[in-house]
C-alpha cells in the first residue's frame, strides 16, 4: 500500500458567498486569527506526512503562490530589527524548495474539474484532497487521523463525514453507512444534495478525502452535474462501483469558512485556543454577549 505523499488544494473558486471580501482577494487568504486559511490546511497536511502540496489556482490567486515564497525585503527588515521570533515563524511555515506545485484551472467549472486539473502533478498514486475553506479543529488534525485509519484498514478511498441536522441534508453530499471496519465504515452509497426523504443518513461529506488515482480516469469524461458544475461526488459515485470507499467519522469541529457565520465562528474558536490572546478576548466576548 503506497503512502499518501501528495495533497491537492483546490483554490480556484470565486468565493461568491464572501463578496465583496473576495473581489480582489482569494477566499483562501482570509485569515483565521493571524494565519490565512490556506496556511491552516497546509499545516494540517504537513502534520499528516504530506510531502508535496499541489495548488489548483485561478486568476487573481497569485498571492497564494507568493504566500508560500520567501519575502526577501520583509525578512531582511525583520533581521535588521532583531525580530528573530517573527522571522523563525515565517521560516517554519515555508514548505521546502520543490515541495509545492501550482497549476491553473482556467475556468471555475467545479470542484471535480479542479481536481482533474491536478492529474499530471499527482500522477499514478493515491492522494489527499483538502478543501481549504473547510477548517477542521482537532488534535491530531483530521487528515492525520484519516491517514492512520487508511493504514489500519490497508488502503481504499476515504472521505471525512460528520453529522448534520437531518433537515439540512439537501445542501450536502450524504453517505450511506455499511459495515464497520474499526476506525471507519464502508460507504454503501453517496448522494449529492438529496431530498431529506431520500437521504441514506445524515452524515455529510465534509472536506477531506483520500482518493485513488483512478478518480482521474473518471473525471476525464465527467459531465456537469448539480449547479451545472463538474462534481467530485459524481466521480466518486462511479469509482465506488469498482473500488472500496470508507467514511471516517471526524470527531472534531468543522467550520465552513466559505460562509460568513462559519468563518466568524472559526475565528472565535481558534482565538480562544491561543494562550496569548485568550484571556483578553474572552472578556471582550463576554462584554459583547451581555450587550
Ligand atoms: P466552494 O464551492 O466552497 O467555493 O468550493 P467557491 O465556489 O469559491 O465559493 P462560493 O460557493 O462561490 O462562495 C470549495 C473549494 O473548491 C474550490 C474553491 O476555491 C474552494 O476552495 N473550487 C471550487 C475550485 O478550485 N474550482 C471550482 O471550480 C470550484
mmCIF file of C-alpha atoms and ligand atoms in Angstrom:
data_model
loop_
_atom_site.group_PDB
_atom_site.id
_atom_site.type_symbol
_atom_site.label_atom_id
_atom_site.label_comp_id
_atom_site.label_asym_id
_atom_site.label_seq_id
_atom_site.Cartn_x
_atom_site.Cartn_y
_atom_site.Cartn_z
ATOM 1 C CA UNK A 1 0.000 0.000 0.000
ATOM 2 C CA UNK A 2 1.559 3.262 -1.070
ATOM 3 C CA UNK A 3 1.949 6.169 1.320
ATOM 4 C CA UNK A 4 -0.089 9.360 0.877
ATOM 5 C CA UNK A 5 2.616 11.788 -0.228
ATOM 6 C CA UNK A 6 0.671 14.436 -2.103
ATOM 7 C CA UNK A 7 -2.224 16.716 -1.251
ATOM 8 C CA UNK A 8 -4.334 18.729 -3.671
ATOM 9 C CA UNK A 9 -5.734 22.092 -2.595
ATOM 10 C CA UNK A 10 -8.392 23.434 -4.985
ATOM 11 C CA UNK A 11 -8.273 27.226 -4.643
ATOM 12 C CA UNK A 12 -9.710 28.415 -7.949
ATOM 13 C CA UNK A 13 -13.304 29.090 -6.846
ATOM 14 C CA UNK A 14 -14.858 32.544 -6.987
ATOM 15 C CA UNK A 15 -15.930 32.734 -3.351
ATOM 16 C CA UNK A 16 -19.196 34.421 -4.257
ATOM 17 C CA UNK A 17 -20.656 33.818 -0.792
ATOM 18 C CA UNK A 18 -17.995 36.111 0.625
ATOM 19 C CA UNK A 19 -18.195 39.104 -1.676
ATOM 20 C CA UNK A 20 -17.033 41.839 -1.550
ATOM 21 C CA UNK A 21 -14.130 40.495 0.569
ATOM 22 C CA UNK A 22 -13.243 38.074 -2.224
ATOM 23 C CA UNK A 23 -13.486 40.558 -5.089
ATOM 24 C CA UNK A 24 -9.735 41.129 -5.313
ATOM 25 C CA UNK A 25 -8.508 38.754 -2.597
ATOM 26 C CA UNK A 26 -8.762 34.957 -2.729
ATOM 27 C CA UNK A 27 -11.124 33.450 -0.156
ATOM 28 C CA UNK A 28 -8.317 31.102 0.866
ATOM 29 C CA UNK A 29 -6.249 34.080 2.069
ATOM 30 C CA UNK A 30 -8.893 35.217 4.576
ATOM 31 C CA UNK A 31 -7.300 34.930 7.998
ATOM 32 C CA UNK A 32 -8.438 32.880 10.926
ATOM 33 C CA UNK A 33 -6.707 34.745 13.758
ATOM 34 C CA UNK A 34 -3.376 35.549 12.083
ATOM 35 C CA UNK A 35 -2.970 32.698 9.588
ATOM 36 C CA UNK A 36 -4.594 32.536 6.171
ATOM 37 C CA UNK A 37 -6.996 29.642 5.697
ATOM 38 C CA UNK A 38 -4.630 28.070 3.192
ATOM 39 C CA UNK A 39 -1.824 28.062 5.780
ATOM 40 C CA UNK A 40 -4.054 26.307 8.323
ATOM 41 C CA UNK A 41 -4.791 23.464 5.895
ATOM 42 C CA UNK A 42 -1.198 23.188 4.680
ATOM 43 C CA UNK A 43 -0.228 22.806 8.354
ATOM 44 C CA UNK A 44 -2.804 20.014 8.687
ATOM 45 C CA UNK A 45 -1.406 18.264 5.600
ATOM 46 C CA UNK A 46 2.162 18.663 6.828
ATOM 47 C CA UNK A 47 1.252 17.054 10.152
ATOM 48 C CA UNK A 48 -0.262 14.121 8.200
ATOM 49 C CA UNK A 49 3.084 13.456 6.475
ATOM 50 C CA UNK A 50 2.297 15.121 3.137
ATOM 51 C CA UNK A 51 5.479 15.828 1.182
ATOM 52 C CA UNK A 52 4.117 17.635 -1.865
ATOM 53 C CA UNK A 53 1.487 20.361 -1.920
ATOM 54 C CA UNK A 54 -0.403 20.833 -5.194
ATOM 55 C CA UNK A 55 -2.444 24.035 -5.538
ATOM 56 C CA UNK A 56 -5.041 24.392 -8.275
ATOM 57 C CA UNK A 57 -5.285 28.153 -8.625
ATOM 58 C CA UNK A 58 -7.059 30.572 -10.935
ATOM 59 C CA UNK A 59 -6.917 34.221 -11.905
ATOM 60 C CA UNK A 60 -6.465 36.669 -9.000
ATOM 61 C CA UNK A 61 -4.871 33.928 -6.921
ATOM 62 C CA UNK A 62 -1.184 34.799 -7.386
ATOM 63 C CA UNK A 63 -0.963 35.980 -3.788
ATOM 64 C CA UNK A 64 -1.373 32.348 -2.664
ATOM 65 C CA UNK A 65 1.796 31.450 -4.552
ATOM 66 C CA UNK A 66 3.557 34.464 -3.006
ATOM 67 C CA UNK A 67 2.457 33.378 0.441
ATOM 68 C CA UNK A 68 4.481 30.185 0.049
ATOM 69 C CA UNK A 69 7.569 32.013 -1.156
ATOM 70 C CA UNK A 70 10.339 33.911 0.602
ATOM 71 C CA UNK A 71 9.805 37.664 1.059
ATOM 72 C CA UNK A 72 13.375 38.907 0.996
ATOM 73 C CA UNK A 73 12.679 42.577 1.865
ATOM 74 C CA UNK A 74 10.443 41.680 4.764
ATOM 75 C CA UNK A 75 12.882 39.088 6.072
ATOM 76 C CA UNK A 76 15.841 41.498 5.788
ATOM 77 C CA UNK A 77 13.897 44.166 7.679
ATOM 78 C CA UNK A 78 12.896 41.721 10.423
ATOM 79 C CA UNK A 79 16.539 40.632 10.692
ATOM 80 C CA UNK A 80 17.773 44.244 10.906
ATOM 81 C CA UNK A 81 15.264 44.964 13.646
ATOM 82 C CA UNK A 82 16.193 41.842 15.609
ATOM 83 C CA UNK A 83 12.693 40.351 15.269
ATOM 84 C CA UNK A 84 14.013 36.817 15.419
ATOM 85 C CA UNK A 85 10.804 35.168 16.650
ATOM 86 C CA UNK A 86 8.715 36.535 13.759
ATOM 87 C CA UNK A 87 11.475 35.529 11.331
ATOM 88 C CA UNK A 88 11.651 31.986 12.721
ATOM 89 C CA UNK A 89 7.843 31.687 12.461
ATOM 90 C CA UNK A 90 7.938 32.662 8.782
ATOM 91 C CA UNK A 91 10.687 30.143 8.077
ATOM 92 C CA UNK A 92 8.856 27.375 9.906
ATOM 93 C CA UNK A 93 5.740 27.862 7.747
ATOM 94 C CA UNK A 94 7.581 27.765 4.427
ATOM 95 C CA UNK A 95 7.448 24.430 2.564
ATOM 96 C CA UNK A 96 10.911 23.307 1.438
ATOM 97 C CA UNK A 97 12.081 24.223 -2.067
ATOM 98 C CA UNK A 98 10.389 21.985 -4.625
ATOM 99 C CA UNK A 99 7.625 20.852 -2.256
ATOM 100 C CA UNK A 100 4.914 22.987 -3.900
ATOM 101 C CA UNK A 101 3.357 22.914 -7.366
ATOM 102 C CA UNK A 102 0.850 25.325 -8.829
ATOM 103 C CA UNK A 103 -1.416 24.676 -11.754
ATOM 104 C CA UNK A 104 -4.287 26.696 -13.179
ATOM 105 C CA UNK A 105 -7.932 25.924 -13.568
ATOM 106 C CA UNK A 106 -8.650 28.471 -16.271
ATOM 107 C CA UNK A 107 -12.391 28.457 -15.599
ATOM 108 C CA UNK A 108 -14.106 27.525 -12.310
ATOM 109 C CA UNK A 109 -16.077 24.618 -13.771
ATOM 110 C CA UNK A 110 -16.490 22.879 -10.431
ATOM 111 C CA UNK A 111 -14.542 21.011 -7.772
ATOM 112 C CA UNK A 112 -14.312 17.824 -9.863
ATOM 113 C CA UNK A 113 -12.773 19.789 -12.690
ATOM 114 C CA UNK A 114 -10.325 21.490 -10.296
ATOM 115 C CA UNK A 115 -9.199 18.066 -9.047
ATOM 116 C CA UNK A 116 -8.818 16.824 -12.623
ATOM 117 C CA UNK A 117 -6.501 19.789 -13.339
ATOM 118 C CA UNK A 118 -4.050 18.245 -10.828
ATOM 119 C CA UNK A 119 -3.858 14.868 -12.623
ATOM 120 C CA UNK A 120 -0.382 15.305 -14.123
ATOM 121 C CA UNK A 121 1.050 16.669 -10.882
ATOM 122 C CA UNK A 122 -0.379 13.832 -8.795
ATOM 123 C CA UNK A 123 0.351 11.005 -11.232
ATOM 124 C CA UNK A 124 -0.488 7.387 -10.521
ATOM 125 C CA UNK A 125 -0.687 7.382 -6.729
ATOM 126 C CA UNK A 126 -3.364 7.877 -4.060
ATOM 127 C CA UNK A 127 -3.560 11.452 -2.803
ATOM 128 C CA UNK A 128 -5.303 13.665 -0.270
ATOM 129 C CA UNK A 129 -7.833 16.263 -1.333
ATOM 130 C CA UNK A 130 -8.336 19.124 1.086
ATOM 131 C CA UNK A 131 -10.971 21.838 0.765
ATOM 132 C CA UNK A 132 -9.250 24.885 2.233
ATOM 133 C CA UNK A 133 -12.428 26.664 3.250
ATOM 134 C CA UNK A 134 -13.459 23.748 5.486
ATOM 135 C CA UNK A 135 -11.404 24.313 8.583
ATOM 136 C CA UNK A 136 -11.172 21.310 10.897
ATOM 137 C CA UNK A 137 -10.249 21.740 14.555
ATOM 138 C CA UNK A 138 -8.839 18.715 16.384
ATOM 139 C CA UNK A 139 -5.627 17.258 17.772
ATOM 140 C CA UNK A 140 -4.247 15.477 15.831
ATOM 141 C CA UNK A 141 -5.682 17.008 12.684
ATOM 142 C CA UNK A 142 -8.367 15.351 10.576
ATOM 143 C CA UNK A 143 -6.080 14.284 7.723
ATOM 144 C CA UNK A 144 -3.573 12.626 10.058
ATOM 145 C CA UNK A 145 -6.426 10.665 11.638
ATOM 146 C CA UNK A 146 -7.648 9.622 8.189
ATOM 147 C CA UNK A 147 -4.195 8.519 7.075
ATOM 148 C CA UNK A 148 -3.947 6.387 10.215
ATOM 149 C CA UNK A 149 -7.393 4.887 9.540
ATOM 150 C CA UNK A 150 -6.296 4.047 5.990
ATOM 151 C CA UNK A 151 -3.090 2.433 7.303
ATOM 152 C CA UNK A 152 -5.162 0.326 9.728
ATOM 153 C CA UNK A 153 -7.640 -0.802 7.055
ATOM 154 C CA UNK A 154 -4.978 -1.327 4.386
ATOM 155 C CA UNK A 155 -5.945 1.157 1.667
ATOM 156 C CA UNK A 156 -9.017 2.326 -0.201
ATOM 157 C CA UNK A 157 -10.743 5.654 -0.717
ATOM 158 C CA UNK A 158 -11.732 7.703 2.319
ATOM 159 C CA UNK A 159 -13.963 10.680 2.989
ATOM 160 C CA UNK A 160 -14.362 12.501 6.285
ATOM 161 C CA UNK A 161 -18.003 12.647 7.329
ATOM 162 C CA UNK A 162 -19.936 14.308 10.091
ATOM 163 C CA UNK A 163 -23.482 14.620 11.274
ATOM 164 C CA UNK A 164 -25.737 17.410 10.063
ATOM 165 C CA UNK A 165 -29.262 18.319 11.044
ATOM 166 C CA UNK A 166 -31.444 15.913 9.018
ATOM 167 C CA UNK A 167 -33.425 18.926 7.768
ATOM 168 C CA UNK A 168 -30.273 20.242 6.054
ATOM 169 C CA UNK A 169 -29.068 17.115 4.190
ATOM 170 C CA UNK A 170 -30.176 18.710 0.905
ATOM 171 C CA UNK A 171 -27.156 21.052 0.996
ATOM 172 C CA UNK A 172 -24.501 18.331 1.133
ATOM 173 C CA UNK A 173 -23.133 15.087 -0.259
ATOM 174 C CA UNK A 174 -24.585 12.385 2.019
ATOM 175 C CA UNK A 175 -23.307 8.816 2.549
ATOM 176 C CA UNK A 176 -24.995 5.511 3.365
ATOM 177 C CA UNK A 177 -23.469 3.565 6.269
ATOM 178 C CA UNK A 178 -22.368 -0.040 5.754
ATOM 179 C CA UNK A 179 -20.163 -2.494 7.635
ATOM 180 C CA UNK A 180 -17.919 -1.229 10.406
ATOM 181 C CA UNK A 181 -14.163 -1.537 9.838
ATOM 182 C CA UNK A 182 -12.823 -0.225 13.147
ATOM 183 C CA UNK A 183 -11.698 3.355 12.535
ATOM 184 C CA UNK A 184 -14.019 3.797 9.527
ATOM 185 C CA UNK A 185 -17.145 2.278 7.968
ATOM 186 C CA UNK A 186 -17.847 1.051 4.484
ATOM 187 C CA UNK A 187 -19.877 3.518 2.437
ATOM 188 C CA UNK A 188 -22.828 1.867 0.702
ATOM 189 C CA UNK A 189 -23.955 4.852 -1.370
ATOM 190 C CA UNK A 190 -23.333 8.523 -1.889
ATOM 191 C CA UNK A 191 -25.972 11.022 -2.895
ATOM 192 C CA UNK A 192 -25.339 14.647 -3.783
ATOM 193 C CA UNK A 193 -27.836 17.052 -2.197
ATOM 194 C CA UNK A 194 -30.666 14.520 -1.539
ATOM 195 C CA UNK A 195 -34.210 15.432 -0.547
ATOM 196 C CA UNK A 196 -34.488 14.603 3.201
ATOM 197 C CA UNK A 197 -36.765 11.617 2.440
ATOM 198 C CA UNK A 198 -34.158 10.112 0.051
ATOM 199 C CA UNK A 199 -31.099 10.687 2.253
ATOM 200 C CA UNK A 200 -29.417 7.416 3.325
ATOM 201 C CA UNK A 201 -28.234 9.055 6.604
ATOM 202 C CA UNK A 202 -27.443 12.471 7.999
ATOM 203 C CA UNK A 203 -23.676 12.073 7.506
ATOM 204 C CA UNK A 204 -22.258 14.686 5.161
ATOM 205 C CA UNK A 205 -19.008 14.604 3.224
ATOM 206 C CA UNK A 206 -17.111 17.365 4.947
ATOM 207 C CA UNK A 207 -13.999 18.406 3.030
ATOM 208 C CA UNK A 208 -11.191 15.864 3.490
ATOM 209 C CA UNK A 209 -10.692 12.972 1.080
ATOM 210 C CA UNK A 210 -8.122 10.313 0.280
ATOM 211 C CA UNK A 211 -8.634 9.221 -3.306
ATOM 212 C CA UNK A 212 -7.104 6.603 -5.554
ATOM 213 C CA UNK A 213 -5.737 7.852 -8.888
ATOM 214 C CA UNK A 214 -8.470 6.041 -10.854
ATOM 215 C CA UNK A 215 -10.648 9.050 -9.997
ATOM 216 C CA UNK A 216 -8.786 10.948 -12.728
ATOM 217 C CA UNK A 217 -9.852 8.422 -15.407
ATOM 218 C CA UNK A 218 -13.456 9.019 -14.393
ATOM 219 C CA UNK A 219 -13.011 12.793 -14.290
ATOM 220 C CA UNK A 220 -11.623 12.611 -17.867
ATOM 221 C CA UNK A 221 -15.221 12.138 -19.000
ATOM 222 C CA UNK A 222 -17.222 13.566 -16.129
ATOM 223 C CA UNK A 223 -20.192 15.637 -17.217
ATOM 224 C CA UNK A 224 -21.639 18.616 -15.407
ATOM 225 C CA UNK A 225 -23.939 17.803 -12.511
ATOM 226 C CA UNK A 226 -25.575 19.810 -9.695
ATOM 227 C CA UNK A 227 -25.207 23.581 -10.131
ATOM 228 C CA UNK A 228 -24.037 22.948 -13.708
ATOM 229 C CA UNK A 229 -20.590 22.158 -12.242
ATOM 230 C CA UNK A 230 -18.347 19.120 -12.633
ATOM 231 C CA UNK A 231 -18.794 17.467 -9.238
ATOM 232 C CA UNK A 232 -16.217 15.326 -7.481
ATOM 233 C CA UNK A 233 -19.066 13.455 -5.731
ATOM 234 C CA UNK A 234 -20.432 12.289 -9.103
ATOM 235 C CA UNK A 235 -16.990 10.906 -9.985
ATOM 236 C CA UNK A 236 -16.698 9.216 -6.573
ATOM 237 C CA UNK A 237 -20.099 7.570 -7.084
ATOM 238 C CA UNK A 238 -18.725 5.992 -10.282
ATOM 239 C CA UNK A 239 -15.442 4.993 -8.652
ATOM 240 C CA UNK A 240 -17.429 3.286 -5.858
ATOM 241 C CA UNK A 241 -18.637 0.667 -8.356
ATOM 242 C CA UNK A 242 -15.125 -0.826 -8.524
ATOM 243 C CA UNK A 243 -13.246 0.415 -5.502
ATOM 244 C CA UNK A 244 -13.928 0.433 -1.750
ATOM 245 C CA UNK A 245 -14.931 3.700 -0.095
ATOM 246 C CA UNK A 246 -14.824 4.302 3.656
ATOM 247 C CA UNK A 247 -16.356 7.008 5.790
ATOM 248 C CA UNK A 248 -14.250 8.425 8.582
ATOM 249 C CA UNK A 249 -16.368 9.987 11.345
ATOM 250 C CA UNK A 250 -14.466 13.118 12.245
ATOM 251 C CA UNK A 251 -14.886 13.820 15.927
ATOM 252 C CA UNK A 252 -13.566 17.405 15.969
ATOM 253 C CA UNK A 253 -15.199 20.644 14.910
ATOM 254 C CA UNK A 254 -15.628 21.778 11.303
ATOM 255 C CA UNK A 255 -16.077 25.389 10.265
ATOM 256 C CA UNK A 256 -17.307 26.203 6.774
ATOM 257 C CA UNK A 257 -15.247 29.328 6.268
ATOM 258 C CA UNK A 258 -16.849 29.895 2.873
ATOM 259 C CA UNK A 259 -19.891 31.099 4.834
ATOM 260 C CA UNK A 260 -19.813 34.226 6.958
ATOM 261 C CA UNK A 261 -21.098 32.591 10.149
ATOM 262 C CA UNK A 262 -18.688 29.655 9.785
ATOM 263 C CA UNK A 263 -15.759 31.989 9.238
ATOM 264 C CA UNK A 264 -16.620 34.191 12.219
ATOM 265 C CA UNK A 265 -17.126 31.131 14.445
ATOM 266 C CA UNK A 266 -13.742 29.735 13.374
ATOM 267 C CA UNK A 267 -12.066 32.990 14.333
ATOM 268 C CA UNK A 268 -13.623 32.904 17.793
ATOM 269 C CA UNK A 269 -12.797 29.214 18.371
ATOM 270 C CA UNK A 270 -9.206 29.470 17.127
ATOM 271 C CA UNK A 271 -8.601 32.727 19.019
ATOM 272 C CA UNK A 272 -9.748 31.086 22.266
ATOM 273 C CA UNK A 273 -7.149 28.351 21.601
ATOM 274 C CA UNK A 274 -4.329 30.900 21.680
ATOM 275 C CA UNK A 275 -2.997 31.460 25.194
ATOM 276 C CA UNK A 276 -1.586 34.908 24.363
ATOM 277 C CA UNK A 277 -4.988 36.151 23.155
ATOM 278 C CA UNK A 278 -7.492 34.096 25.099
ATOM 279 C CA UNK A 279 -7.876 35.949 28.457
ATOM 280 C CA UNK A 280 -8.407 39.412 26.964
ATOM 281 C CA UNK A 281 -10.513 38.130 24.067
ATOM 282 C CA UNK A 282 -12.774 36.097 26.374
ATOM 283 C CA UNK A 283 -13.510 39.183 28.475
ATOM 284 C CA UNK A 284 -14.354 41.191 25.344
ATOM 285 C CA UNK A 285 -16.649 38.428 24.115
ATOM 286 C CA UNK A 286 -18.424 38.292 27.475
ATOM 287 C CA UNK A 287 -18.984 42.047 27.281
ATOM 288 C CA UNK A 288 -20.312 41.835 23.742
ATOM 289 C CA UNK A 289 -22.684 38.998 24.589
ATOM 290 C CA UNK A 290 -24.049 40.939 27.542
ATOM 291 C CA UNK A 291 -24.905 43.886 25.309
HETATM 292 P P1 LIG B 1 -16.784 26.169 -2.840
HETATM 293 O O1 LIG B 1 -17.961 25.908 -3.659
HETATM 294 O O2 LIG B 1 -16.916 26.213 -1.355
HETATM 295 O O3 LIG B 1 -16.071 27.532 -3.251
HETATM 296 O O4 LIG B 1 -15.633 25.154 -3.244
HETATM 297 P P2 LIG B 1 -16.443 28.691 -4.209
HETATM 298 O O5 LIG B 1 -17.086 28.206 -5.458
HETATM 299 O O6 LIG B 1 -15.204 29.507 -4.341
HETATM 300 O O7 LIG B 1 -17.431 29.518 -3.269
HETATM 301 P P3 LIG B 1 -18.865 30.137 -3.462
HETATM 302 O O8 LIG B 1 -19.813 28.972 -3.303
HETATM 303 O O9 LIG B 1 -18.895 30.822 -4.794
HETATM 304 O O10 LIG B 1 -18.953 31.123 -2.316
HETATM 305 C C1 LIG B 1 -14.752 24.521 -2.319
HETATM 306 C C2 LIG B 1 -13.310 24.729 -2.728
HETATM 307 O O11 LIG B 1 -13.122 24.314 -4.085
HETATM 308 C C3 LIG B 1 -12.517 25.344 -4.848
HETATM 309 C C4 LIG B 1 -12.786 26.645 -4.089
HETATM 310 O O12 LIG B 1 -11.753 27.584 -4.319
HETATM 311 C C5 LIG B 1 -12.864 26.193 -2.638
HETATM 312 O O13 LIG B 1 -11.600 26.231 -2.012
HETATM 313 N N1 LIG B 1 -13.061 25.335 -6.224
HETATM 314 C C6 LIG B 1 -14.402 25.324 -6.417
HETATM 315 C C7 LIG B 1 -12.193 25.334 -7.289
HETATM 316 O O14 LIG B 1 -10.952 25.330 -7.120
HETATM 317 N N2 LIG B 1 -12.703 25.348 -8.552
HETATM 318 C C8 LIG B 1 -14.040 25.340 -8.795
HETATM 319 O O15 LIG B 1 -14.435 25.348 -9.974
HETATM 320 C C9 LIG B 1 -14.910 25.327 -7.697
#
